[in-house]
Amino acid sequence: MTATRIDGKAFAEKVCDEVSEGVKSLQASHGVTPGLAVVLVGGDSASQVYVRNKVRQTEACGMKSFHHILDATTSRGALMSIIESLNADPEVHGILVQLPLPDHLDSRDVIEAIDPAKDVDGFHTSNVGELWTSGESFIPCTPLGCLKLLKSVEPNIAGKNAVVIGRSNIVGRPMAALLLNESATVAIAHSKTQNLQSVCRQADILVAAVGRPQMVKADWIKPGAIVLDVGINRIETDDGKGKLVGDVDFDDASKVAGAITPVPGGPGPMTIACLLANTLEAAKRSVS
Ligand code: NAD
């Protein structure tokens, strides 16, 4: 079997086009332009690249972009006052604080300060609670992107066995909640799971969100399963340039899976697209 390659880049472009149309129609109907504020405190070069990409794509979709690039030594008080002012700003519909934060800042404390109606990352406990009780929430962007990619190849998720490897608040847990809300039978595997390979082999839908390069091999995968690879890992190459790989050994797994996302070009591009979709949704809710 050679798996269908699920093209996250092409799908993300489609989502961005839909968001651009949505922005135009909100401007026409209510005179409102959605605005996204991104806050970066310190941050390594990867975080700075993420923020630059978010700003660029926000503007490309016709939204307003606000960014606060703060020094790594920024105090809790100074950060909180920026969040308060963004909460109160009617031009800002979505607020994203880039994680991780420097050690002296508690990310939970900071996320809780964001108005849940502007929490387009879906990390505020109010949105997390809504997600787990099937309420109306902002859904974290990476799992939301994965769900959209999954539905593009398998609209009938109900009753399927799903295994999510990884239990982070950003990916693993919300991914499991989304699959449960779609009536899949869901298992969450993690670093303490025993017989991980045989757990994974039960999965009709396998989501890998671990951060271990090419950990999932062909013999971990049920023939025909759909595999969503969230991992982004840089590995060394002979030419010294290095390359990005996922948590799944793509070439090996493609021999067994029914459909699989590549890295790069899988859930990664969908994450920003879903952030923009959430921001548009926040702006729509603000006028309804
Ligand atoms: P994390 O470190 O917070 O969580 C990793 C999870 O993997 C943990 O729950 C841990 O229990 C589990 N784990 C670790 N070793 C394991 C093992 N040997 N067997 C089974 N489980 C194991 O990471 P995260 O933030 O959830 O990110 C996971 C991966 O996804 C990373 O590679 C990250 O770069 C990537 N990521 C990608 C996107 C995207 O936009 N595509 C977004 C977020 C994260």
mmCIF file of C-alpha atoms and ligand atoms in Angstrom:
data_model
loop_
_atom_site.group_PDB
_atom_site.id
_atom_site.type_symbol
_atom_site.label_atom_id
_atom_site.label_comp_id
_atom_site.label_asym_id
_atom_site.label_seq_id
_atom_site.Cartn_x
_atom_site.Cartn_y
_atom_site.Cartn_z
ATOM 1 C CA MET A 1 0.000 0.000 0.000
ATOM 2 C CA THR A 2 1.203 3.517 -0.688
ATOM 3 C CA ALA A 3 -0.491 6.060 1.499
ATOM 4 C CA THR A 4 -2.302 9.130 0.226
ATOM 5 C CA ARG A 5 -0.207 12.184 1.093
ATOM 6 C CA ILE A 6 -2.382 14.735 2.894
ATOM 7 C CA ASP A 7 -1.255 18.141 1.645
ATOM 8 C CA GLY A 8 -1.421 20.513 4.625
ATOM 9 C CA LYS A 9 0.113 23.392 2.683
ATOM 10 C CA ALA A 10 -2.547 23.342 -0.045
ATOM 11 C CA PHE A 11 -5.331 22.918 2.514
ATOM 12 C CA ALA A 12 -3.972 25.823 4.580
ATOM 13 C CA GLU A 13 -4.007 28.063 1.495
ATOM 14 C CA LYS A 14 -7.662 27.162 0.988
ATOM 15 C CA VAL A 15 -8.476 28.025 4.617
ATOM 16 C CA CYS A 16 -6.620 31.361 4.281
ATOM 17 C CA ASP A 17 -8.598 32.178 1.114
ATOM 18 C CA GLU A 18 -11.843 31.469 2.985
ATOM 19 C CA VAL A 19 -10.665 33.680 5.870
ATOM 20 C CA SER A 20 -9.855 36.518 3.421
ATOM 21 C CA GLU A 21 -13.380 36.260 1.998
ATOM 22 C CA GLY A 22 -14.802 36.236 5.534
ATOM 23 C CA VAL A 23 -12.812 39.364 6.413
ATOM 24 C CA LYS A 24 -14.192 41.187 3.353
ATOM 25 C CA SER A 25 -17.757 40.254 4.160
ATOM 26 C CA LEU A 26 -17.417 41.322 7.823
ATOM 27 C CA GLN A 27 -16.010 44.654 6.666
ATOM 28 C CA ALA A 28 -18.920 45.061 4.239
ATOM 29 C CA SER A 29 -21.638 44.035 6.718
ATOM 30 C CA HIS A 30 -20.369 45.640 9.950
ATOM 31 C CA GLY A 31 -17.423 47.881 9.019
ATOM 32 C CA VAL A 32 -15.218 45.720 11.250
ATOM 33 C CA THR A 33 -11.720 44.513 10.358
ATOM 34 C CA PRO A 34 -10.550 41.589 12.512
ATOM 35 C CA GLY A 35 -7.370 42.331 14.467
ATOM 36 C CA LEU A 36 -4.836 39.902 15.917
ATOM 37 C CA ALA A 37 -2.284 40.925 18.564
ATOM 38 C CA VAL A 38 0.809 38.783 19.043
ATOM 39 C CA VAL A 39 2.951 39.206 22.149
ATOM 40 C CA LEU A 40 6.489 37.822 22.231
ATOM 41 C CA VAL A 41 8.593 38.043 25.381
ATOM 42 C CA GLY A 42 12.258 37.394 24.621
ATOM 43 C CA GLY A 43 12.171 34.198 22.638
ATOM 44 C CA ASP A 44 14.650 32.252 20.582
ATOM 45 C CA SER A 45 15.116 32.690 16.852
ATOM 46 C CA ALA A 46 12.445 30.026 16.125
ATOM 47 C CA SER A 47 9.848 32.001 18.124
ATOM 48 C CA GLN A 48 10.814 35.169 16.284
ATOM 49 C CA VAL A 49 10.326 33.401 12.946
ATOM 50 C CA TYR A 50 6.894 32.116 14.082
ATOM 51 C CA VAL A 51 5.853 35.623 15.102
ATOM 52 C CA ARG A 52 7.067 37.161 11.829
ATOM 53 C CA ASN A 53 5.117 34.522 9.861
ATOM 54 C CA LYS A 54 1.983 35.156 11.894
ATOM 55 C CA VAL A 55 2.199 38.922 11.341
ATOM 56 C CA ARG A 56 2.792 38.476 7.592
ATOM 57 C CA GLN A 57 -0.088 36.043 7.097
ATOM 58 C CA THR A 58 -2.468 38.075 9.265
ATOM 59 C CA GLU A 59 -1.901 41.080 7.019
ATOM 60 C CA ALA A 60 -2.107 38.937 3.864
ATOM 61 C CA CYS A 61 -5.631 37.895 4.915
ATOM 62 C CA GLY A 62 -6.666 41.551 5.201
ATOM 63 C CA MET A 63 -6.667 41.626 9.004
ATOM 64 C CA LYS A 64 -5.029 44.165 11.282
ATOM 65 C CA SER A 65 -1.897 42.948 12.984
ATOM 66 C CA PHE A 66 -0.558 44.269 16.277
ATOM 67 C CA HIS A 67 2.656 42.967 17.726
ATOM 68 C CA HIS A 68 4.476 43.566 20.971
ATOM 69 C CA ILE A 69 8.054 42.316 20.937
ATOM 70 C CA LEU A 70 9.206 42.587 24.539
ATOM 71 C CA ASP A 71 12.544 42.180 26.203
ATOM 72 C CA ALA A 72 13.213 38.808 27.908
ATOM 73 C CA THR A 73 13.442 40.609 31.274
ATOM 74 C CA THR A 74 9.916 42.128 31.006
ATOM 75 C CA SER A 75 8.214 42.005 34.412
ATOM 76 C CA ARG A 76 4.937 40.236 35.123
ATOM 77 C CA GLY A 77 3.327 43.616 35.868
ATOM 78 C CA ALA A 78 4.410 45.136 32.557
ATOM 79 C CA LEU A 79 3.188 42.108 30.598
ATOM 80 C CA MET A 80 -0.140 42.059 32.445
ATOM 81 C CA SER A 81 -0.749 45.713 31.725
ATOM 82 C CA ILE A 82 -0.181 45.093 27.990
ATOM 83 C CA ILE A 83 -2.658 42.198 28.089
ATOM 84 C CA GLU A 84 -5.194 44.365 29.948
ATOM 85 C CA SER A 85 -4.902 47.074 27.314
ATOM 86 C CA LEU A 86 -5.309 44.505 24.499
ATOM 87 C CA ASN A 87 -8.350 43.042 26.295
ATOM 88 C CA ALA A 88 -9.897 46.520 26.325
ATOM 89 C CA ASP A 89 -8.952 47.473 22.753
ATOM 90 C CA PRO A 90 -11.977 47.129 20.413
ATOM 91 C CA GLU A 91 -9.660 46.832 17.382
ATOM 92 C CA VAL A 92 -8.086 43.667 18.833
ATOM 93 C CA HIS A 93 -10.247 40.546 18.474
ATOM 94 C CA GLY A 94 -7.576 37.918 19.076
ATOM 95 C CA ILE A 95 -4.623 37.850 21.476
ATOM 96 C CA LEU A 96 -1.806 35.349 21.234
ATOM 97 C CA VAL A 97 1.056 35.189 23.716
ATOM 98 C CA GLN A 98 3.886 33.242 22.116
ATOM 99 C CA LEU A 99 5.010 30.316 24.306
ATOM 100 C CA PRO A 100 7.301 29.366 25.924
ATOM 101 C CA LEU A 101 7.721 32.411 28.172
ATOM 102 C CA PRO A 102 10.939 33.163 30.080
ATOM 103 C CA ASP A 103 11.252 31.260 33.376
ATOM 104 C CA HIS A 104 10.272 34.176 35.622
ATOM 105 C CA LEU A 105 6.809 34.326 33.992
ATOM 106 C CA ASP A 106 4.136 31.686 34.672
ATOM 107 C CA SER A 107 2.435 30.854 31.365
ATOM 108 C CA ARG A 108 -0.793 29.700 33.054
ATOM 109 C CA ASP A 109 -1.050 32.929 34.994
ATOM 110 C CA VAL A 110 -0.474 34.944 31.805
ATOM 111 C CA ILE A 111 -2.957 32.951 29.694
ATOM 112 C CA GLU A 112 -5.634 33.304 32.374
ATOM 113 C CA ALA A 113 -5.293 37.089 32.073
ATOM 114 C CA ILE A 114 -6.430 37.019 28.426
ATOM 115 C CA ASP A 115 -10.133 37.711 27.873
ATOM 116 C CA PRO A 116 -11.512 34.232 26.906
ATOM 117 C CA ALA A 117 -13.469 35.896 24.077
ATOM 118 C CA LYS A 118 -10.097 36.954 22.572
ATOM 119 C CA ASP A 119 -8.211 33.745 23.437
ATOM 120 C CA VAL A 120 -7.820 32.590 19.824
ATOM 121 C CA ASP A 121 -5.196 30.021 20.874
ATOM 122 C CA GLY A 122 -7.875 28.290 22.981
ATOM 123 C CA PHE A 123 -5.557 27.859 25.987
ATOM 124 C CA HIS A 124 -7.618 29.737 28.629
ATOM 125 C CA THR A 125 -9.212 27.297 31.100
ATOM 126 C CA SER A 126 -12.624 28.657 30.181
ATOM 127 C CA ASN A 127 -12.098 27.576 26.550
ATOM 128 C CA VAL A 128 -10.493 24.287 27.621
ATOM 129 C CA GLY A 129 -13.558 23.549 29.780
ATOM 130 C CA GLU A 130 -15.905 24.412 26.922
ATOM 131 C CA LEU A 131 -13.996 22.079 24.590
ATOM 132 C CA TRP A 132 -14.217 19.143 27.021
ATOM 133 C CA THR A 133 -17.943 19.749 27.599
ATOM 134 C CA SER A 134 -18.689 20.118 23.865
ATOM 135 C CA GLY A 135 -19.476 23.806 24.311
ATOM 136 C CA GLU A 136 -18.674 26.769 22.073
ATOM 137 C CA SER A 137 -14.976 27.463 22.473
ATOM 138 C CA PHE A 138 -11.877 28.545 20.657
ATOM 139 C CA ILE A 139 -10.102 25.329 19.729
ATOM 140 C CA PRO A 140 -6.292 25.229 19.896
ATOM 141 C CA CYS A 141 -4.998 25.806 16.382
ATOM 142 C CA THR A 142 -2.759 22.768 15.822
ATOM 143 C CA PRO A 143 -5.390 20.161 16.812
ATOM 144 C CA LEU A 144 -8.053 22.111 14.914
ATOM 145 C CA GLY A 145 -5.847 21.978 11.820
ATOM 146 C CA CYS A 146 -5.330 18.239 12.313
ATOM 147 C CA LEU A 147 -9.078 17.668 12.570
ATOM 148 C CA LYS A 148 -9.684 19.567 9.327
ATOM 149 C CA LEU A 149 -6.993 17.509 7.555
ATOM 150 C CA LEU A 150 -8.457 14.311 8.979
ATOM 151 C CA LYS A 151 -11.968 15.210 7.802
ATOM 152 C CA SER A 152 -10.609 15.955 4.321
ATOM 153 C CA VAL A 153 -9.792 12.242 3.941
ATOM 154 C CA GLU A 154 -12.279 10.651 6.380
ATOM 155 C CA PRO A 155 -15.557 12.457 7.071
ATOM 156 C CA ASN A 156 -16.865 9.565 9.214
ATOM 157 C CA ILE A 157 -14.861 9.639 12.426
ATOM 158 C CA ALA A 158 -17.613 8.275 14.699
ATOM 159 C CA GLY A 159 -16.784 4.853 16.107
ATOM 160 C CA LYS A 160 -13.196 4.841 14.821
ATOM 161 C CA ASN A 161 -10.352 3.924 17.170
ATOM 162 C CA ALA A 162 -8.101 6.943 17.637
ATOM 163 C CA VAL A 163 -4.772 7.023 19.449
ATOM 164 C CA VAL A 164 -3.085 10.313 20.286
ATOM 165 C CA ILE A 165 0.561 10.040 21.335
ATOM 166 C CA GLY A 166 1.368 13.003 23.584
ATOM 167 C CA ARG A 167 -0.648 14.670 26.348
ATOM 168 C CA SER A 168 0.451 18.302 26.185
ATOM 169 C CA ASN A 169 -2.102 21.053 26.782
ATOM 170 C CA ILE A 170 -1.242 22.518 23.383
ATOM 171 C CA VAL A 171 -1.658 19.457 21.180
ATOM 172 C CA GLY A 172 -2.290 16.021 22.719
ATOM 173 C CA ARG A 173 -5.106 16.740 25.165
ATOM 174 C CA PRO A 174 -7.174 19.090 22.959
ATOM 175 C CA MET A 175 -6.684 16.697 20.013
ATOM 176 C CA ALA A 176 -8.125 13.883 22.133
ATOM 177 C CA ALA A 177 -11.079 16.080 23.167
ATOM 178 C CA LEU A 178 -11.818 16.962 19.531
ATOM 179 C CA LEU A 179 -11.753 13.313 18.470
ATOM 180 C CA LEU A 180 -13.999 12.392 21.393
ATOM 181 C CA ASN A 181 -16.422 15.167 20.398
ATOM 182 C CA GLU A 182 -16.501 13.519 16.946
ATOM 183 C CA SER A 183 -17.474 10.234 18.699
ATOM 184 C CA ALA A 184 -14.202 8.401 18.106
ATOM 185 C CA THR A 185 -13.022 5.922 20.748
ATOM 186 C CA VAL A 186 -9.948 7.716 22.021
ATOM 187 C CA ALA A 187 -6.788 6.606 23.817
ATOM 188 C CA ILE A 188 -4.114 9.064 24.929
ATOM 189 C CA ALA A 189 -0.624 7.558 25.004
ATOM 190 C CA HIS A 190 2.368 9.274 26.617
ATOM 191 C CA SER A 191 5.875 8.736 27.942
ATOM 192 C CA LYS A 192 4.683 6.230 30.580
ATOM 193 C CA THR A 193 2.474 4.176 28.238
ATOM 194 C CA GLN A 194 3.397 0.498 28.115
ATOM 195 C CA ASN A 195 3.504 -1.430 24.845
ATOM 196 C CA LEU A 196 3.139 1.783 22.883
ATOM 197 C CA GLN A 197 3.656 0.041 19.570
ATOM 198 C CA SER A 198 0.741 -2.353 20.124
ATOM 199 C CA VAL A 199 -1.459 0.499 21.418
ATOM 200 C CA CYS A 200 -0.735 2.393 18.198
ATOM 201 C CA ARG A 201 -1.495 -0.636 16.051
ATOM 202 C CA GLN A 202 -5.117 -0.506 17.280
ATOM 203 C CA ALA A 203 -5.570 2.935 15.778
ATOM 204 C CA ASP A 204 -7.660 3.718 12.721
ATOM 205 C CA ILE A 205 -6.540 7.304 13.345
ATOM 206 C CA LEU A 206 -3.068 7.867 14.793
ATOM 207 C CA VAL A 207 -1.891 11.320 15.882
ATOM 208 C CA ALA A 208 1.766 11.697 16.861
ATOM 209 C CA ALA A 209 2.614 14.780 18.951
ATOM 210 C CA VAL A 210 5.744 13.803 20.822
ATOM 211 C CA GLY A 211 8.858 15.607 19.602
ATOM 212 C CA ARG A 212 10.921 12.443 18.880
ATOM 213 C CA PRO A 213 12.244 12.231 15.324
ATOM 214 C CA GLN A 214 10.812 9.366 13.262
ATOM 215 C CA MET A 215 9.796 7.353 16.335
ATOM 216 C CA VAL A 216 6.701 5.811 14.720
ATOM 217 C CA LYS A 217 7.618 3.096 12.229
ATOM 218 C CA ALA A 218 5.573 1.100 9.729
ATOM 219 C CA ASP A 219 5.087 -1.784 12.170
ATOM 220 C CA TRP A 220 3.373 0.582 14.655
ATOM 221 C CA ILE A 221 0.624 1.312 12.136
ATOM 222 C CA LYS A 222 -2.566 -0.595 11.377
ATOM 223 C CA PRO A 223 -2.796 -1.163 7.606
ATOM 224 C CA GLY A 224 -4.911 1.591 6.060
ATOM 225 C CA ALA A 225 -4.804 3.870 9.143
ATOM 226 C CA ILE A 226 -4.806 7.644 8.846
ATOM 227 C CA VAL A 227 -1.644 9.122 10.357
ATOM 228 C CA LEU A 228 -1.357 12.773 11.405
ATOM 229 C CA ASP A 229 2.198 13.751 12.261
ATOM 230 C CA VAL A 230 2.393 16.893 14.397
ATOM 231 C CA GLY A 231 6.052 16.532 15.394
ATOM 232 C CA ILE A 232 8.613 19.013 14.131
ATOM 233 C CA ASN A 233 12.183 17.881 14.727
ATOM 234 C CA ARG A 234 15.434 19.031 13.189
ATOM 235 C CA ILE A 235 17.914 16.265 12.461
ATOM 236 C CA GLU A 236 21.463 16.289 11.186
ATOM 237 C CA THR A 237 22.158 15.366 7.562
ATOM 238 C CA ASP A 238 25.381 14.301 5.847
ATOM 239 C CA ASP A 239 25.666 17.638 4.023
ATOM 240 C CA GLY A 240 25.548 19.427 7.393
ATOM 241 C CA LYS A 241 22.436 21.436 6.463
ATOM 242 C CA GLY A 242 20.029 19.440 8.642
ATOM 243 C CA LYS A 243 16.362 18.888 7.838
ATOM 244 C CA LEU A 244 12.942 18.843 9.461
ATOM 245 C CA VAL A 245 11.259 15.519 10.139
ATOM 246 C CA GLY A 246 8.165 14.498 12.042
ATOM 247 C CA ASP A 247 7.583 11.981 14.818
ATOM 248 C CA VAL A 248 6.679 9.432 12.130
ATOM 249 C CA ASP A 249 9.122 7.777 9.747
ATOM 250 C CA PHE A 250 7.266 9.061 6.687
ATOM 251 C CA ASP A 251 8.767 6.797 3.995
ATOM 252 C CA ASP A 252 8.420 3.652 6.105
ATOM 253 C CA ALA A 253 4.921 4.494 7.413
ATOM 254 C CA SER A 254 3.678 5.373 3.901
ATOM 255 C CA LYS A 255 4.018 1.700 2.954
ATOM 256 C CA VAL A 256 1.315 0.741 5.486
ATOM 257 C CA ALA A 257 -0.870 3.781 6.223
ATOM 258 C CA GLY A 258 -3.925 4.673 4.156
ATOM 259 C CA ALA A 259 -3.235 8.424 4.383
ATOM 260 C CA ILE A 260 -0.468 10.400 6.062
ATOM 261 C CA THR A 261 0.652 13.995 6.569
ATOM 262 C CA PRO A 262 4.229 14.920 5.624
ATOM 263 C CA VAL A 263 6.633 17.080 7.641
ATOM 264 C CA PRO A 264 7.089 19.794 6.602
ATOM 265 C CA GLY A 265 3.804 20.536 4.822
ATOM 266 C CA GLY A 266 1.345 18.748 7.126
ATOM 267 C CA PRO A 267 -0.258 20.143 10.296
ATOM 268 C CA GLY A 268 2.365 22.940 10.494
ATOM 269 C CA PRO A 269 0.891 25.303 7.842
ATOM 270 C CA MET A 270 -2.619 24.529 9.103
ATOM 271 C CA THR A 271 -1.764 25.928 12.546
ATOM 272 C CA ILE A 272 -1.429 29.535 11.365
ATOM 273 C CA ALA A 273 -4.416 29.167 9.019
ATOM 274 C CA CYS A 274 -6.564 28.041 11.968
ATOM 275 C CA LEU A 275 -5.272 30.909 14.100
ATOM 276 C CA LEU A 276 -6.537 33.318 11.432
ATOM 277 C CA ALA A 277 -9.848 31.431 11.208
ATOM 278 C CA ASN A 278 -10.232 31.702 15.001
ATOM 279 C CA THR A 279 -9.487 35.439 14.862
ATOM 280 C CA LEU A 280 -12.143 35.950 12.199
ATOM 281 C CA GLU A 281 -14.564 33.949 14.361
ATOM 282 C CA ALA A 282 -13.721 36.120 17.408
ATOM 283 C CA ALA A 283 -14.411 39.265 15.370
ATOM 284 C CA LYS A 284 -17.739 37.850 14.145
ATOM 285 C CA ARG A 285 -18.770 36.971 17.705
ATOM 286 C CA SER A 286 -17.880 40.500 18.824
ATOM 287 C CA VAL A 287 -20.561 41.964 16.546
ATOM 288 C CA SER A 288 -23.246 39.313 17.022
HETATM 289 P P1 NAD B 1 5.478 18.386 24.729
HETATM 290 O O1 NAD B 1 6.930 18.158 24.955
HETATM 291 O O2 NAD B 1 4.754 19.372 25.559
HETATM 292 O O3 NAD B 1 4.716 16.987 24.880
HETATM 293 C C1 NAD B 1 5.257 15.804 24.357
HETATM 294 C C2 NAD B 1 4.410 14.646 24.802
HETATM 295 O O4 NAD B 1 4.993 13.461 24.278
HETATM 296 C C3 NAD B 1 4.318 14.481 26.313
HETATM 297 O O5 NAD B 1 2.956 14.412 26.680
HETATM 298 C C4 NAD B 1 5.040 13.159 26.611
HETATM 299 O O6 NAD B 1 4.356 12.392 27.586
HETATM 300 C C5 NAD B 1 4.991 12.448 25.283
HETATM 301 N N1 NAD B 1 6.177 11.622 25.097
HETATM 302 C C6 NAD B 1 7.478 11.959 25.243
HETATM 303 N N2 NAD B 1 8.276 10.919 24.977
HETATM 304 C C7 NAD B 1 7.465 9.886 24.663
HETATM 305 C C8 NAD B 1 7.679 8.546 24.299
HETATM 306 N N3 NAD B 1 8.906 8.043 24.190
HETATM 307 N N4 NAD B 1 6.612 7.780 24.041
HETATM 308 C C9 NAD B 1 5.370 8.265 24.128
HETATM 309 N N5 NAD B 1 5.086 9.546 24.460
HETATM 310 C C10 NAD B 1 6.122 10.343 24.720
HETATM 311 O O7 NAD B 1 5.344 18.700 23.173
HETATM 312 P P2 NAD B 1 4.156 19.400 22.327
HETATM 313 O O8 NAD B 1 4.173 20.873 22.562
HETATM 314 O O9 NAD B 1 2.894 18.652 22.487
HETATM 315 O O10 NAD B 1 4.745 19.156 20.856
HETATM 316 C C11 NAD B 1 4.927 17.857 20.330
HETATM 317 C C12 NAD B 1 5.594 17.953 18.985
HETATM 318 O O11 NAD B 1 4.736 18.673 18.114
HETATM 319 C C13 NAD B 1 6.911 18.697 18.961
HETATM 320 O O12 NAD B 1 7.760 18.125 17.983
HETATM 321 C C14 NAD B 1 6.535 20.092 18.549
HETATM 322 O O13 NAD B 1 7.589 20.785 17.898
HETATM 323 C C15 NAD B 1 5.424 19.810 17.593
HETATM 324 N N6 NAD B 1 4.431 20.888 17.458
HETATM 325 C C16 NAD B 1 4.048 21.209 16.209
HETATM 326 C C17 NAD B 1 3.108 22.188 16.016
HETATM 327 C C18 NAD B 1 2.672 22.515 14.623
HETATM 328 O O14 NAD B 1 2.282 23.613 14.339
HETATM 329 N N7 NAD B 1 2.692 21.544 13.714
HETATM 330 C C19 NAD B 1 2.544 22.866 17.101
HETATM 331 C C20 NAD B 1 2.914 22.477 18.383
HETATM 332 C C21 NAD B 1 3.868 21.470 18.547
#
